[in-house]
Coordinates of C-alpha atoms in Angstrom, one line a residue:
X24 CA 303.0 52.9 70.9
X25 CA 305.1 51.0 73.5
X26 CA 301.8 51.2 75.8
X27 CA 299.5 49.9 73.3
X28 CA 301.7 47.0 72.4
X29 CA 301.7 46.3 76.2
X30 CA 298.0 46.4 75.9
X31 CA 297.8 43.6 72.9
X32 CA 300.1 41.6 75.1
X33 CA 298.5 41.9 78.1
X34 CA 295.2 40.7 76.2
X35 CA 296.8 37.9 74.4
X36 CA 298.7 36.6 77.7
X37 CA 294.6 37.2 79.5
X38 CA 293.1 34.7 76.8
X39 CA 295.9 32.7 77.3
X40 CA 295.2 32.5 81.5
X41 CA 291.0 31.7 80.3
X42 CA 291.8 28.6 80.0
X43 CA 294.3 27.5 82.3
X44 CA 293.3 26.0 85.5
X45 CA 289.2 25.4 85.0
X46 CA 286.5 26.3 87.6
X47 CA 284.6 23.4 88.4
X48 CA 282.0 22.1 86.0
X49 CA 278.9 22.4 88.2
X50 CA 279.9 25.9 89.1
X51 CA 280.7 26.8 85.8
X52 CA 277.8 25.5 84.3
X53 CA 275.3 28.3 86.8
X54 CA 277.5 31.4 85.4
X55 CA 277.4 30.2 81.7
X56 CA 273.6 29.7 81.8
X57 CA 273.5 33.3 84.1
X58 CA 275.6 34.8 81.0
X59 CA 273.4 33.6 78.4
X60 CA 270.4 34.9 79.4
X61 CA 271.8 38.3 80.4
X62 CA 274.1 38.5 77.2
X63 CA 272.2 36.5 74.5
X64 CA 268.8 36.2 75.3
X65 CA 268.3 40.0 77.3
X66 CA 269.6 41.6 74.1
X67 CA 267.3 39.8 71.4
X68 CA 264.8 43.0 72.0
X69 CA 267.0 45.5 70.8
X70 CA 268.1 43.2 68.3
X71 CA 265.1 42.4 66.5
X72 CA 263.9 45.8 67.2
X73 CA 266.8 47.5 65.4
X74 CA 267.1 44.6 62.6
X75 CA 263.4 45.0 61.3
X76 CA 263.1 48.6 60.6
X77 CA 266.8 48.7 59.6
X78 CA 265.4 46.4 56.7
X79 CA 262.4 48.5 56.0
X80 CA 264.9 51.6 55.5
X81 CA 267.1 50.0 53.4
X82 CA 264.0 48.3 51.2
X83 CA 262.1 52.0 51.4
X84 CA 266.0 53.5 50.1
X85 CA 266.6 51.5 47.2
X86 CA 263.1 51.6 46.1
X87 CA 263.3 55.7 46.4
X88 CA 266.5 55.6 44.3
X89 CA 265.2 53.5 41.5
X90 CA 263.9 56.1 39.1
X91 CA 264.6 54.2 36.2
X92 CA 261.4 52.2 35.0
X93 CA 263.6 49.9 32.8
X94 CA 265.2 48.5 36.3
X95 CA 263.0 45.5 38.0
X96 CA 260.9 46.5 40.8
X97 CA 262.7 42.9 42.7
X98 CA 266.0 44.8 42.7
X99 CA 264.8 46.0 45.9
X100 CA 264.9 42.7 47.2
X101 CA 267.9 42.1 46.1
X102 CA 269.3 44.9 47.8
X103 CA 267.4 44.6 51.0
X104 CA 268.9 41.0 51.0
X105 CA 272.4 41.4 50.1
X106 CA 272.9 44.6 52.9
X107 CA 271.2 42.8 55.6
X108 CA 273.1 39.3 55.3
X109 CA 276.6 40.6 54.3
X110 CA 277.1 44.2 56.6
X111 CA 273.5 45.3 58.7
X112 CA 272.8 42.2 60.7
X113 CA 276.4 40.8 61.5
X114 CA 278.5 44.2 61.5
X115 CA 276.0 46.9 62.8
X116 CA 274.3 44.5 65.5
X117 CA 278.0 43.7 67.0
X118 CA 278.6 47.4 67.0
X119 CA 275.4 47.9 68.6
X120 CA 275.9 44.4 71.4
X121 CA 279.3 46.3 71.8
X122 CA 277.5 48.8 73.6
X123 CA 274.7 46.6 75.0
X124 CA 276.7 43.9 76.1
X125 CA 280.1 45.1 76.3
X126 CA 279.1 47.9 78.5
X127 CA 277.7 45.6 81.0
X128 CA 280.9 43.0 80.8
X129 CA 283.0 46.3 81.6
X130 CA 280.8 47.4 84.2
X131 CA 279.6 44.2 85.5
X132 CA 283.5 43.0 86.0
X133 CA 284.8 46.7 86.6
X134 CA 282.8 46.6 90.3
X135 CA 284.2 43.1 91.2
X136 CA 287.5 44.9 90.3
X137 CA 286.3 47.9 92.3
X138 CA 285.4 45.9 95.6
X139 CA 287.9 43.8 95.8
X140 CA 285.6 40.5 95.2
X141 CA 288.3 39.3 92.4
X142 CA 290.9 39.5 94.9
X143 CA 289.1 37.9 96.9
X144 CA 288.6 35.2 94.3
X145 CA 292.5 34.9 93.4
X146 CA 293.0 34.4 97.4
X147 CA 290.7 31.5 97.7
X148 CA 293.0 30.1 95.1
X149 CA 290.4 30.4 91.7
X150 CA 291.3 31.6 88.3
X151 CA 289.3 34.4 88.5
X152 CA 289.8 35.0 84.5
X153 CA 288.2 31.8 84.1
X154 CA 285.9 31.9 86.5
X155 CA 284.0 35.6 85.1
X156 CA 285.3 35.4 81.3
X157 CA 285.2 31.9 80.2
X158 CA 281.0 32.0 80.5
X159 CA 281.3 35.0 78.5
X160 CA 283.3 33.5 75.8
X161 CA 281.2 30.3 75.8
X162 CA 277.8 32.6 76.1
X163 CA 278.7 34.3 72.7
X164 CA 279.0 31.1 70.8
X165 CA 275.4 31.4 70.3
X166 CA 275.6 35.1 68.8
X167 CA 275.0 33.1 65.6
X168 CA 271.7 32.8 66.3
X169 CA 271.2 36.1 66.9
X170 CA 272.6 37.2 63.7
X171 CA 270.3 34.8 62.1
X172 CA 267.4 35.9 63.7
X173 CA 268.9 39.4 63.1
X174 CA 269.0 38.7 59.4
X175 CA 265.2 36.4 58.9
X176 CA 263.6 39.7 60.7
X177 CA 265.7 42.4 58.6
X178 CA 264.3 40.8 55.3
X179 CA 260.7 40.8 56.7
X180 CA 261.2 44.3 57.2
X181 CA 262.0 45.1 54.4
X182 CA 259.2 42.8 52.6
X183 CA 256.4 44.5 55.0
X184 CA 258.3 48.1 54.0
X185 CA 258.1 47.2 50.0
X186 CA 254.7 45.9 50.0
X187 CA 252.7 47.9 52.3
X188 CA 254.3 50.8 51.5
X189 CA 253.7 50.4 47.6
X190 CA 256.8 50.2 46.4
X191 CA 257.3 46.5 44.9
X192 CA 254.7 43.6 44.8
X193 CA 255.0 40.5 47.0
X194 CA 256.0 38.1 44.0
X195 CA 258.5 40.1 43.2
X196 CA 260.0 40.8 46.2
X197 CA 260.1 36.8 46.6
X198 CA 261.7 36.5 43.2
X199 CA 264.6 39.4 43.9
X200 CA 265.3 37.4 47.6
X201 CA 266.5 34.5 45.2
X202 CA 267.7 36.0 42.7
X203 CA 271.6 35.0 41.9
X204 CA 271.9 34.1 45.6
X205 CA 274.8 32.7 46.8
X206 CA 275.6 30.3 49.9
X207 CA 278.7 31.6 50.2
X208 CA 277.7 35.0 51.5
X209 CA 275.8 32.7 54.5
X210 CA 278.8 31.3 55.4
X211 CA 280.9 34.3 55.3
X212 CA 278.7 36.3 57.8
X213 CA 278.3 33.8 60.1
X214 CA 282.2 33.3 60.4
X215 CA 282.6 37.2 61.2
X216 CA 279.8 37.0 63.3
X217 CA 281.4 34.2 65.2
X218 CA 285.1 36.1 65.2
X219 CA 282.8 39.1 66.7
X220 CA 281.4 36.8 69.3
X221 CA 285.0 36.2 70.4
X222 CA 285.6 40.0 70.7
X223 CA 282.7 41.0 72.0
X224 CA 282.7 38.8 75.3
X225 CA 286.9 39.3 75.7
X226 CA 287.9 43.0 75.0
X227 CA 285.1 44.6 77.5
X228 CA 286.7 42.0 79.7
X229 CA 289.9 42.7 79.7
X230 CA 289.0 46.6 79.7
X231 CA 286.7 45.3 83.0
X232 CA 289.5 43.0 84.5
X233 CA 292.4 45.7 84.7
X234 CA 290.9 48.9 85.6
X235 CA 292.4 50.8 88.6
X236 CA 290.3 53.2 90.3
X237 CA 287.1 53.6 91.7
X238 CA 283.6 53.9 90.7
X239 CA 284.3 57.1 88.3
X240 CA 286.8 55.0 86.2
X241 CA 284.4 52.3 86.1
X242 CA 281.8 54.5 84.0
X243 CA 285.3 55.5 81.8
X244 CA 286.1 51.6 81.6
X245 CA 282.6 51.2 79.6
X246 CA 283.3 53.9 77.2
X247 CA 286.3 52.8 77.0
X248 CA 285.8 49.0 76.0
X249 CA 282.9 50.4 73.9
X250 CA 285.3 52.3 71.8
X251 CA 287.9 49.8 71.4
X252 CA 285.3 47.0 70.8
X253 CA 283.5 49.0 68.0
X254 CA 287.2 49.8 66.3
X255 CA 288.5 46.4 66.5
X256 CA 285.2 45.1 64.9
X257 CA 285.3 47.4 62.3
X258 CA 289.1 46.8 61.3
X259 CA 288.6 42.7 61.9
X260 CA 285.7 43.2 59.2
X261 CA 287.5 44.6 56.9
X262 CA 290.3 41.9 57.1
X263 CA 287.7 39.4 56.9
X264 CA 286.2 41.1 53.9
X265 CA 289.3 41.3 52.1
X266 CA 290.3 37.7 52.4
X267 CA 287.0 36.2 51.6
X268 CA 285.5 38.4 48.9
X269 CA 288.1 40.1 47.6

């Protein structure tokens, strides 16, 4: 107990050191631009990969479960919409960029660790928190356009799923994605998407930033920061849920 609460502190006070003492601006501005095409725009594959056919499973599910002929055909829009927008694009993606991304913060950080180069940083007198995690943190501020893209592409799937596959019309499809929508929902995934964002670029961070050991532990780092990444997500959503929808 005592070790994890040194942990949560030692987090906190690393946050706290991000943003003391900025690197220089046209420095700065290099690594964030490195660390949004590595972390944003290199996992967009995987991403719309996994969103589309996570659609047409859940559009192919709830069209499989509706036995009843008296219930509209467009309630497998409705589904398909509601799943994607409020748990499958922002919760399951993070989960999965927890292990995309936040393996290769870990790693990536974990051999600067590893070879000395931070020390080597903190003796040429730079803030070497802010110099490898600010980007990061900045980088993620655009995981809201992932999740968006996330969510526009798990819909499709699951109209191309319906359709092709037999199960609803296209009209009706369209009518169920409207049906009692509310803007609300919007809002509320894209706030847990951005609160993910935040965890995503600072727990495989820290988990990079104060390894000991050598390459072996770097490899136990990842897993490590994967683990803790994917529980803290979960546990934060369900927070968020609570207050918000509850």
């Amino acid at each position: 107990m005592i070790k994890a609460l040194n942990q949560i502190g030692k987090y906190f006070l690393m946050i706290k050191e991000v943003f003391n003492k900025p690197t220089k601006w046209s420095v700065m501005k290099s690594l964030i631009l490195k660390d949004i095409d590595d972390l944003i725009i290199g996992s967009m594959g995987i991403v719309a990969f996994i969103s589309f056919f996570i659609g047409g499973v859940v559009a192919i599910q709830t069209a499989l479960n509706l036995t009843n002929p008296l219930i509209p055909k467009s309630l497998i829009a409705f589904a398909t919409r509601q799943s994607v927008i409020l748990e499958f694009a922002p919760t399951f993606i993070s989960i999965i960029m927890a292990g995309r991304a936040g393996s290769y913060i870990t790693s990536s950080i974990g051999t600067m660790r590893v070879t000395e180069q931070i020390d080597a940083l903190e003796v040429m007198g730079v803030n070497a928190v802010n110099y490898l995690i600010f980007p990061k943190i900045v980088a993620f501020t655009l995981y809201p356009f992932v999740i968006a893209i996330s969510m526009f592409l798990g819909i499709m799937g699951g109209w191309l799923a319906g359709v092709y596959g037999g199960f609803v019309g296209s009209d009706q499809f369209l009518v169920g994605i409207q049906t009692d929508f509310i803007p609300f929902h919007v809002f509320y995934a894209f706030l847990k998407t951005f609160v993910f964002g935040m965890l995503l670029a600072t727990i495989p961070s820290f988990h990079g930033f104060y390894m000991k050991g050598g390459a072996l532990e770097v490899g136990k780092a990842s897993t490590t920061s994967f683990v803790w990444t994917s529980v803290v997500i979960i546990t934060v959503n369900y927070v968020i849920t609570q207050l918000l929808l509850s």
